[in-house]
PDB file of C-alpha atoms in Angstrom:
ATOM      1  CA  UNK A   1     104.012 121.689  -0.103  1.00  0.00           C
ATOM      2  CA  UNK A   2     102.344 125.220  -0.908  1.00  0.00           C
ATOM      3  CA  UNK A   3      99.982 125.942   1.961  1.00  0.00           C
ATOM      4  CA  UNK A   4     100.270 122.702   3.568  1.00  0.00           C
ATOM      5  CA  UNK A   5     100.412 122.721   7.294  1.00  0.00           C
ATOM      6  CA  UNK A   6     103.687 120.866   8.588  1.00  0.00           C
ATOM      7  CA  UNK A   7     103.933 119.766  12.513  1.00  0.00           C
ATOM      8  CA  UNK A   8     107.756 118.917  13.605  1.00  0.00           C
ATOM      9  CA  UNK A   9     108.477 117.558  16.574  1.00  0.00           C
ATOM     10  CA  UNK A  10     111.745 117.624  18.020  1.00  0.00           C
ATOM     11  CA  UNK A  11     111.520 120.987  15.762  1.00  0.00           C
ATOM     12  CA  UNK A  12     113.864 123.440  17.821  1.00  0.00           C
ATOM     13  CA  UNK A  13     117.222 122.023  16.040  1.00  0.00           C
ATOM     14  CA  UNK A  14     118.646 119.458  14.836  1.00  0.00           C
ATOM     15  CA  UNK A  15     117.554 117.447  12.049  1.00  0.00           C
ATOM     16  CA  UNK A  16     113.667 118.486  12.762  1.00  0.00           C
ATOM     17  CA  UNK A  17     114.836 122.297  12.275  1.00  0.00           C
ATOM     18  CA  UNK A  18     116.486 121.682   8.993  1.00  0.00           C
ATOM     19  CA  UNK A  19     113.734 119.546   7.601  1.00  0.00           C
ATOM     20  CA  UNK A  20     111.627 122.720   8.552  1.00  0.00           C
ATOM     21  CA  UNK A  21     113.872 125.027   6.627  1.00  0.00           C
ATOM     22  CA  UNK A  22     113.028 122.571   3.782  1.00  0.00           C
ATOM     23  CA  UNK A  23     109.699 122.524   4.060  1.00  0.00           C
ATOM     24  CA  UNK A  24     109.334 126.384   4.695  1.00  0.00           C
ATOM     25  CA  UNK A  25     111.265 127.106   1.900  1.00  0.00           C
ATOM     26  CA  UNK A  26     108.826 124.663  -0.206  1.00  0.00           C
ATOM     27  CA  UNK A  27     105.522 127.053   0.981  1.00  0.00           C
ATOM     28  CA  UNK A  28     104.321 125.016   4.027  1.00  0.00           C
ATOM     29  CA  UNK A  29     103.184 126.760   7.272  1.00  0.00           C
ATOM     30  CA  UNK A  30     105.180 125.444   9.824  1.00  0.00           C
ATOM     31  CA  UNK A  31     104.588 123.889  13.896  1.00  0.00           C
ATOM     32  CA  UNK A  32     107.462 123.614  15.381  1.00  0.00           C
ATOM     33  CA  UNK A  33     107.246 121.453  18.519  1.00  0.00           C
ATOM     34  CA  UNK A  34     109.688 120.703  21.391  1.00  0.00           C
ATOM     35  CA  UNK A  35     110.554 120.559  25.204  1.00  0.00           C
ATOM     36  CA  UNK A  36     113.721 123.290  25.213  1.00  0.00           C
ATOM     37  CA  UNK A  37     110.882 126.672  25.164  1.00  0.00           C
ATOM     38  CA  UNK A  38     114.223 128.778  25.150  1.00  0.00           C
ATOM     39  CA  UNK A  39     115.092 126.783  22.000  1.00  0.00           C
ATOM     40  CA  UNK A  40     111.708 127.945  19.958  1.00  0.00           C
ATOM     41  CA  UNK A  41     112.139 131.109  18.934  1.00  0.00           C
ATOM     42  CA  UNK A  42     115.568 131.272  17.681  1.00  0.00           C
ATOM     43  CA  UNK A  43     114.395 128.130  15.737  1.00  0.00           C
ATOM     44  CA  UNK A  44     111.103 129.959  14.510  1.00  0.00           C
ATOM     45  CA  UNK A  45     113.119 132.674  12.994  1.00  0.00           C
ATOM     46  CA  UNK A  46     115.062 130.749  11.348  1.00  0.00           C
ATOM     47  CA  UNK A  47     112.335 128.956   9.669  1.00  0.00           C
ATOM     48  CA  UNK A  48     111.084 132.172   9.240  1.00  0.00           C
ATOM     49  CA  UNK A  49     113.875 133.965   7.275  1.00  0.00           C
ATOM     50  CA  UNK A  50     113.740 130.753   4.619  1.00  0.00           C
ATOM     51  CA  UNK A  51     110.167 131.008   4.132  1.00  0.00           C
ATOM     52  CA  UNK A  52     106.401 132.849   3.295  1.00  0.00           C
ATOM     53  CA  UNK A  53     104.396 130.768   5.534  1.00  0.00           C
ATOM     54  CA  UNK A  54     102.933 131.126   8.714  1.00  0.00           C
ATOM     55  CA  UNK A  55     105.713 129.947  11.554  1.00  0.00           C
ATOM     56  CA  UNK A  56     104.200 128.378  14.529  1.00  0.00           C
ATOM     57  CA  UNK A  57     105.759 127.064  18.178  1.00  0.00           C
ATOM     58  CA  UNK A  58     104.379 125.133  20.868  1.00  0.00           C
ATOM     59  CA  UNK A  59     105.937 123.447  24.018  1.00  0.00           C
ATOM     60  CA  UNK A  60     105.123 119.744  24.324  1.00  0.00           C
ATOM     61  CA  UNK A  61     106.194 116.526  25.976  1.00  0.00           C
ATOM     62  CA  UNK A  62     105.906 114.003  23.130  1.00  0.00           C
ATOM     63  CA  UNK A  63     106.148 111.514  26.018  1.00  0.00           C
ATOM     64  CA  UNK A  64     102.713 113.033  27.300  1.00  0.00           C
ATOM     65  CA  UNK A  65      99.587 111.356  25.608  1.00  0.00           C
ATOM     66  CA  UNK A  66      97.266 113.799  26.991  1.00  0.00           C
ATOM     67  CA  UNK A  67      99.538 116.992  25.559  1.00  0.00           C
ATOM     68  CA  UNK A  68      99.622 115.153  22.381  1.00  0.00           C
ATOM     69  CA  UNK A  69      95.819 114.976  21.653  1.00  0.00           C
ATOM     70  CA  UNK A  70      95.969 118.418  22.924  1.00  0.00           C
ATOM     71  CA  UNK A  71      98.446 119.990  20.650  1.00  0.00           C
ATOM     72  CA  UNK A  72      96.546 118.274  17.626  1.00  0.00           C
ATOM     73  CA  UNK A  73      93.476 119.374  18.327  1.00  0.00           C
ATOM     74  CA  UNK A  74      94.976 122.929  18.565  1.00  0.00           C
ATOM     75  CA  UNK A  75      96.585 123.134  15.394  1.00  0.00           C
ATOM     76  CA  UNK A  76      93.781 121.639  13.625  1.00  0.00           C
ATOM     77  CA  UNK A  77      91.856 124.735  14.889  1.00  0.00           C
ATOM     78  CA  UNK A  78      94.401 127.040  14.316  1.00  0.00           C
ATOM     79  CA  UNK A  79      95.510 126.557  10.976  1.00  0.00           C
ATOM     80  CA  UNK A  80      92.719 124.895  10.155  1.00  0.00           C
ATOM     81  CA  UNK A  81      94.104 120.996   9.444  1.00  0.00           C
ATOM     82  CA  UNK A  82      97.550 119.442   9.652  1.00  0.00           C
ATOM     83  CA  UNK A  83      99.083 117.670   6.186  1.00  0.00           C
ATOM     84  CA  UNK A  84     102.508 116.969   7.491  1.00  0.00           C
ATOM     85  CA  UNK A  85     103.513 115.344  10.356  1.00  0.00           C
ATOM     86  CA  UNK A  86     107.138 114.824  11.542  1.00  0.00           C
ATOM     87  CA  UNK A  87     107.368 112.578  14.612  1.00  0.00           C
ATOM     88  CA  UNK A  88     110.635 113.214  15.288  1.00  0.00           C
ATOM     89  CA  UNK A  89     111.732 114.400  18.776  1.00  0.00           C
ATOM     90  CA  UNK A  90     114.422 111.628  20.452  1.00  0.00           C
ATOM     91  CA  UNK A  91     116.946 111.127  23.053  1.00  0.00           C
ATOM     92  CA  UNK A  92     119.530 108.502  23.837  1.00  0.00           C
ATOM     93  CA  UNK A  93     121.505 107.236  26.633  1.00  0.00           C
ATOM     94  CA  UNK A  94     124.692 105.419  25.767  1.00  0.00           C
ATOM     95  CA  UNK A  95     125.919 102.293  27.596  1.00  0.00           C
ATOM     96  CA  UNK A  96     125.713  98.689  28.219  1.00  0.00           C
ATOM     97  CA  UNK A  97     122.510  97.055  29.047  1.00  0.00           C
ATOM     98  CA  UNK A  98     123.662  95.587  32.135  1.00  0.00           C
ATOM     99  CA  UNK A  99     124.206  99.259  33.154  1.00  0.00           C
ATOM    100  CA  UNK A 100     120.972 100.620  32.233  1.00  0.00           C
ATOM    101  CA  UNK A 101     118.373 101.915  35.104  1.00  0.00           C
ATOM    102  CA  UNK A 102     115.216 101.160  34.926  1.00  0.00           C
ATOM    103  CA  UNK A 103     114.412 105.273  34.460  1.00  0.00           C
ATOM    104  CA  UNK A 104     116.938 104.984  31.597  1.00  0.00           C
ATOM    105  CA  UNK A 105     114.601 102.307  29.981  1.00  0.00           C
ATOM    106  CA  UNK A 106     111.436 104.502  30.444  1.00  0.00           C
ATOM    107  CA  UNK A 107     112.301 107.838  29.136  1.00  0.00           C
ATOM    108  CA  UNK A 108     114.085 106.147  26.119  1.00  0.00           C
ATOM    109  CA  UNK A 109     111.129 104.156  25.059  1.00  0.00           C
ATOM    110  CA  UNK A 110     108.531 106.718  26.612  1.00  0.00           C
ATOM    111  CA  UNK A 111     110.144 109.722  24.446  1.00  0.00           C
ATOM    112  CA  UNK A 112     111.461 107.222  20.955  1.00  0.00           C
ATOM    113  CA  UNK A 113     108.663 105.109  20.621  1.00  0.00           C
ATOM    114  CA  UNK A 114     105.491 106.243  22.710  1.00  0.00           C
ATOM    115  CA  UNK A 115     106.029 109.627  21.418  1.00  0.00           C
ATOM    116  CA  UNK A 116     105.774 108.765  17.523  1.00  0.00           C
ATOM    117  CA  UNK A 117     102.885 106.394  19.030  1.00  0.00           C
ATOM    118  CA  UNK A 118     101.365 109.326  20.343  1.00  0.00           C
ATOM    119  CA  UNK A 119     101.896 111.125  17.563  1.00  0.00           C
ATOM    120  CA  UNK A 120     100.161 108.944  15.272  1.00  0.00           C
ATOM    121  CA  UNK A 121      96.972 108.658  17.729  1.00  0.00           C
ATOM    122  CA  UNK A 122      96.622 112.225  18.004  1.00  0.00           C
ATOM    123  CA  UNK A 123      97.043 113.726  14.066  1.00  0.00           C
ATOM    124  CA  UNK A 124      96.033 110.708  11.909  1.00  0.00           C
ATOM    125  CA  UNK A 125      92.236 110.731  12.883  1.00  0.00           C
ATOM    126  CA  UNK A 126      92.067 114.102  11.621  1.00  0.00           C
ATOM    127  CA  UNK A 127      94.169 113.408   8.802  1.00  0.00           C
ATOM    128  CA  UNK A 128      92.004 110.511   7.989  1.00  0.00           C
ATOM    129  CA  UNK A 129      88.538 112.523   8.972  1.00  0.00           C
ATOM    130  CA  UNK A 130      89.934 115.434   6.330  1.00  0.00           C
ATOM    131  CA  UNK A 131      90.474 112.716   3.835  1.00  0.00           C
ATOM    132  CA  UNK A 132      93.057 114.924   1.914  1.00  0.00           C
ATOM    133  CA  UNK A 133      96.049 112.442   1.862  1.00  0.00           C
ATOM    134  CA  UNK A 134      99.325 114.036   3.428  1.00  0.00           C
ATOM    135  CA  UNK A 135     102.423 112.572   4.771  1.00  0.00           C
ATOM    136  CA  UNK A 136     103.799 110.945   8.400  1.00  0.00           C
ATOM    137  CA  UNK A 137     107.157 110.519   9.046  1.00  0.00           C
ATOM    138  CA  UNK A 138     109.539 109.040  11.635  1.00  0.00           C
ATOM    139  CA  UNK A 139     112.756 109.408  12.482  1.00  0.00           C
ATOM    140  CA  UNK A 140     114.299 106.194  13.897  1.00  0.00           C
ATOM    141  CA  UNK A 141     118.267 105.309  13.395  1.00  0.00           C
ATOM    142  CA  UNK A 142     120.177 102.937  11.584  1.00  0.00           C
ATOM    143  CA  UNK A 143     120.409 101.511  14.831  1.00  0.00           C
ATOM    144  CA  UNK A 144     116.101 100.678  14.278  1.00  0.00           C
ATOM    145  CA  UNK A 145     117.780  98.440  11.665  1.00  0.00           C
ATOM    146  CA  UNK A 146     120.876  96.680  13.349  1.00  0.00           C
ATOM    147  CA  UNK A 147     122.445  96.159  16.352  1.00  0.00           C
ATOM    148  CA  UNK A 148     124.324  98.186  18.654  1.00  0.00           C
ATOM    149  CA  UNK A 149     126.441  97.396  21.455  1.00  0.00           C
ATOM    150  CA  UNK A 150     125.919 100.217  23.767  1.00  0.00           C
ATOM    151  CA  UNK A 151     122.658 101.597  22.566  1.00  0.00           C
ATOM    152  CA  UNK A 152     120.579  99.113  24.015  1.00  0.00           C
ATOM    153  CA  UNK A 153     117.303 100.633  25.107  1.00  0.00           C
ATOM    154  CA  UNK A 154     117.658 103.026  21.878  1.00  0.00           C
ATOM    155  CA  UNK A 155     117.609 100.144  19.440  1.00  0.00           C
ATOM    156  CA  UNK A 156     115.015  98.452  21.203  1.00  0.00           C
ATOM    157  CA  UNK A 157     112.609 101.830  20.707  1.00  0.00           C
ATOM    158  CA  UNK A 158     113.806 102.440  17.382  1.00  0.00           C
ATOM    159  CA  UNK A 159     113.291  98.798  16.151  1.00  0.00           C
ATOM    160  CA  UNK A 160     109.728  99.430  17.150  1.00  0.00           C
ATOM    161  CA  UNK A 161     109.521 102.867  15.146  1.00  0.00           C
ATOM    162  CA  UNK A 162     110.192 101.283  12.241  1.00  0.00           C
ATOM    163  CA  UNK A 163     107.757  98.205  12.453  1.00  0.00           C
ATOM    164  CA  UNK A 164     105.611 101.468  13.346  1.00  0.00           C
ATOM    165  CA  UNK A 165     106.520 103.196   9.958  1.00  0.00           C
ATOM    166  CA  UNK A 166     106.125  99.963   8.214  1.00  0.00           C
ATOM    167  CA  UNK A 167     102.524  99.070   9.438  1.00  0.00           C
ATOM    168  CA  UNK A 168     101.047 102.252   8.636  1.00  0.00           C
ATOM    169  CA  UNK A 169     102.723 102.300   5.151  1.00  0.00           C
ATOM    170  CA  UNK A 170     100.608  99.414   4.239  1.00  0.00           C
ATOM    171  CA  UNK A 171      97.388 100.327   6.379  1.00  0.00           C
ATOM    172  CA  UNK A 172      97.241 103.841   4.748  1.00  0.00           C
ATOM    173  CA  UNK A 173      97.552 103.115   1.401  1.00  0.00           C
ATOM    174  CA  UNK A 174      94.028 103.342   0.385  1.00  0.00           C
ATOM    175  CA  UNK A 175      93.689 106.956   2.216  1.00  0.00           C
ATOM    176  CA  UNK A 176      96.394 108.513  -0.230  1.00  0.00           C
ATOM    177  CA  UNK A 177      98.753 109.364   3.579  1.00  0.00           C
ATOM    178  CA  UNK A 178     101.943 108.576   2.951  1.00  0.00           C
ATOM    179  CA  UNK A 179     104.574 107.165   5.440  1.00  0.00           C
ATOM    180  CA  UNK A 180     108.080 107.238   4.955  1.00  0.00           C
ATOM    181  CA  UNK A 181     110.850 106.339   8.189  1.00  0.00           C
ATOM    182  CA  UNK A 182     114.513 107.837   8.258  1.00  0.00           C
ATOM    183  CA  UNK A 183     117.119 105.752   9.486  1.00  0.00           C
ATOM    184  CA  UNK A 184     120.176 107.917   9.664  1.00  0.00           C
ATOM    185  CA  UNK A 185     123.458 107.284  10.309  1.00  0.00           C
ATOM    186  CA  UNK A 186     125.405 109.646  13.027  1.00  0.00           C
ATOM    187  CA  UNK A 187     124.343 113.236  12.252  1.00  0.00           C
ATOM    188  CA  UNK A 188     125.214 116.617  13.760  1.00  0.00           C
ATOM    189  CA  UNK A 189     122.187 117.460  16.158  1.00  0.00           C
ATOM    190  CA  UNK A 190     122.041 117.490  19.740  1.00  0.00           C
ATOM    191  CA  UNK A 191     120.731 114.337  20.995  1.00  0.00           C
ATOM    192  CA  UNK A 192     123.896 113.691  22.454  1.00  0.00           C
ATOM    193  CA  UNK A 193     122.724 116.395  24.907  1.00  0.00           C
ATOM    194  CA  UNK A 194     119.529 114.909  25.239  1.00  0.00           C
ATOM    195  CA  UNK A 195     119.699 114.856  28.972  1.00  0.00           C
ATOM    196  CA  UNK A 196     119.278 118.734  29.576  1.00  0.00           C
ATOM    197  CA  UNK A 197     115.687 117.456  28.681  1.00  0.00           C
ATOM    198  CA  UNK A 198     115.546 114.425  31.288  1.00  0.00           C
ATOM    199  CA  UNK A 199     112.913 115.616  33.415  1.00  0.00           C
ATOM    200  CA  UNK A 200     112.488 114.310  37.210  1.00  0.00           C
ATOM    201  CA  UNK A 201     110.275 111.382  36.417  1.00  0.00           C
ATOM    202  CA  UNK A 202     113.014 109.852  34.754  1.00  0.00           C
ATOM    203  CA  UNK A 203     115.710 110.441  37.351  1.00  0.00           C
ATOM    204  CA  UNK A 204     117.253 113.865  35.881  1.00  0.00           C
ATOM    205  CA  UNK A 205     116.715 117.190  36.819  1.00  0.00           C
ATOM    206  CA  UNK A 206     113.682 119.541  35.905  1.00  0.00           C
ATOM    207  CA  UNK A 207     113.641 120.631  32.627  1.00  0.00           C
ATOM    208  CA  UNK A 208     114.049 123.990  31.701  1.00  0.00           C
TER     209      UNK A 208
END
């Protein structure tokens, strides 16, 4: 992990801020990436305090393809490449299906499964052009594995992050990029308060 550049999404806390720690405290330069801008800093010097490497932050809306291939291109030409990527950013809205809006349907599949899509099209064509292996990784949910009754929309997005994690597995092989996908049980972060982040596109308020 010594000099490797590490990008973390859903970075400001949470289980993305504690993988950074890890990786911080393993040499990598870190990118922390989120929505909450408030949340960045406090995060960064965190990260900071546990490592040597060079702490980055950067506001982005995984849901956002164009922001995406924007952030990527950034880093690359900041620090130069990216070895590491953590798509890991989520929400979740709990409830049964028959409840569900359809804005509750869009931001949880536009933020849990077009965002590690995104992710993916924006970093692995310069990890691939670079063609010095690395690592992606995805955090889906035990509930990407099997049913449950008032997650709904979440297990339908996290199903699809894990066929996601599994594809690329195989496809990758030959470029030396590894792919591994958590699946978690219930674990003290904040997605439970996932809709401060809910912006007005998906029927919540602005996001601060």
């Amino acid at each position: 992990f010594a000099n490797k550049v590490a990008v973390v999404t859903g970075g400001a806390s949470g289980i993305g801020l504690a993988t950074a720690k890890q990786l911080a405290a393993r040499g990598a330069h870190l990118v922390l990436v989120d929505m909450q801008a408030s949340a960045l800093g406090p995060a960064a010097r965190a990260v900071e305090a546990v490592g040597k490497g060079r702490v980055e932050t950067r506001v982005c809306d995984v849901s956002n393809h164009a922001a995406m291939q924007a952030l990527a291109d950034d880093i690359v030409k900041t620090l130069g490449g990216v070895h590491i990527v953590f798509n890991n950013a989520g929400v979740a809205v709990g409830g049964p299906i028959s409840e569900m809006s359809h804005d509750d349907w869009r931001w949880i599949i536009d933020v849990d499964l077009w965002g590690p899509i995104h992710g993916v099209e924006a970093f692995l064509p310069h990890m691939k052009a670079a063609k010095a292996g690395g690592h992606i990784l995805f955090t889906a949910s035990f509930a990407g594995l099997v049913p449950n009754v008032g997650l709904g929309p979440y297990c339908v997005a996290k199903y699809g992050v894990v066929a996601l994690a599994e594809v690329l597995h195989r496809e990758l092989r030959d470029d030396g990029i590894g792919v591994s996908v958590l699946c978690p049980m219930r674990v003290g972060t904040n997605i439970g308060s996932s809709e401060r982040n809910r912006d007005s596109r998906y029927g919540g308020a602005e996001s601060s």
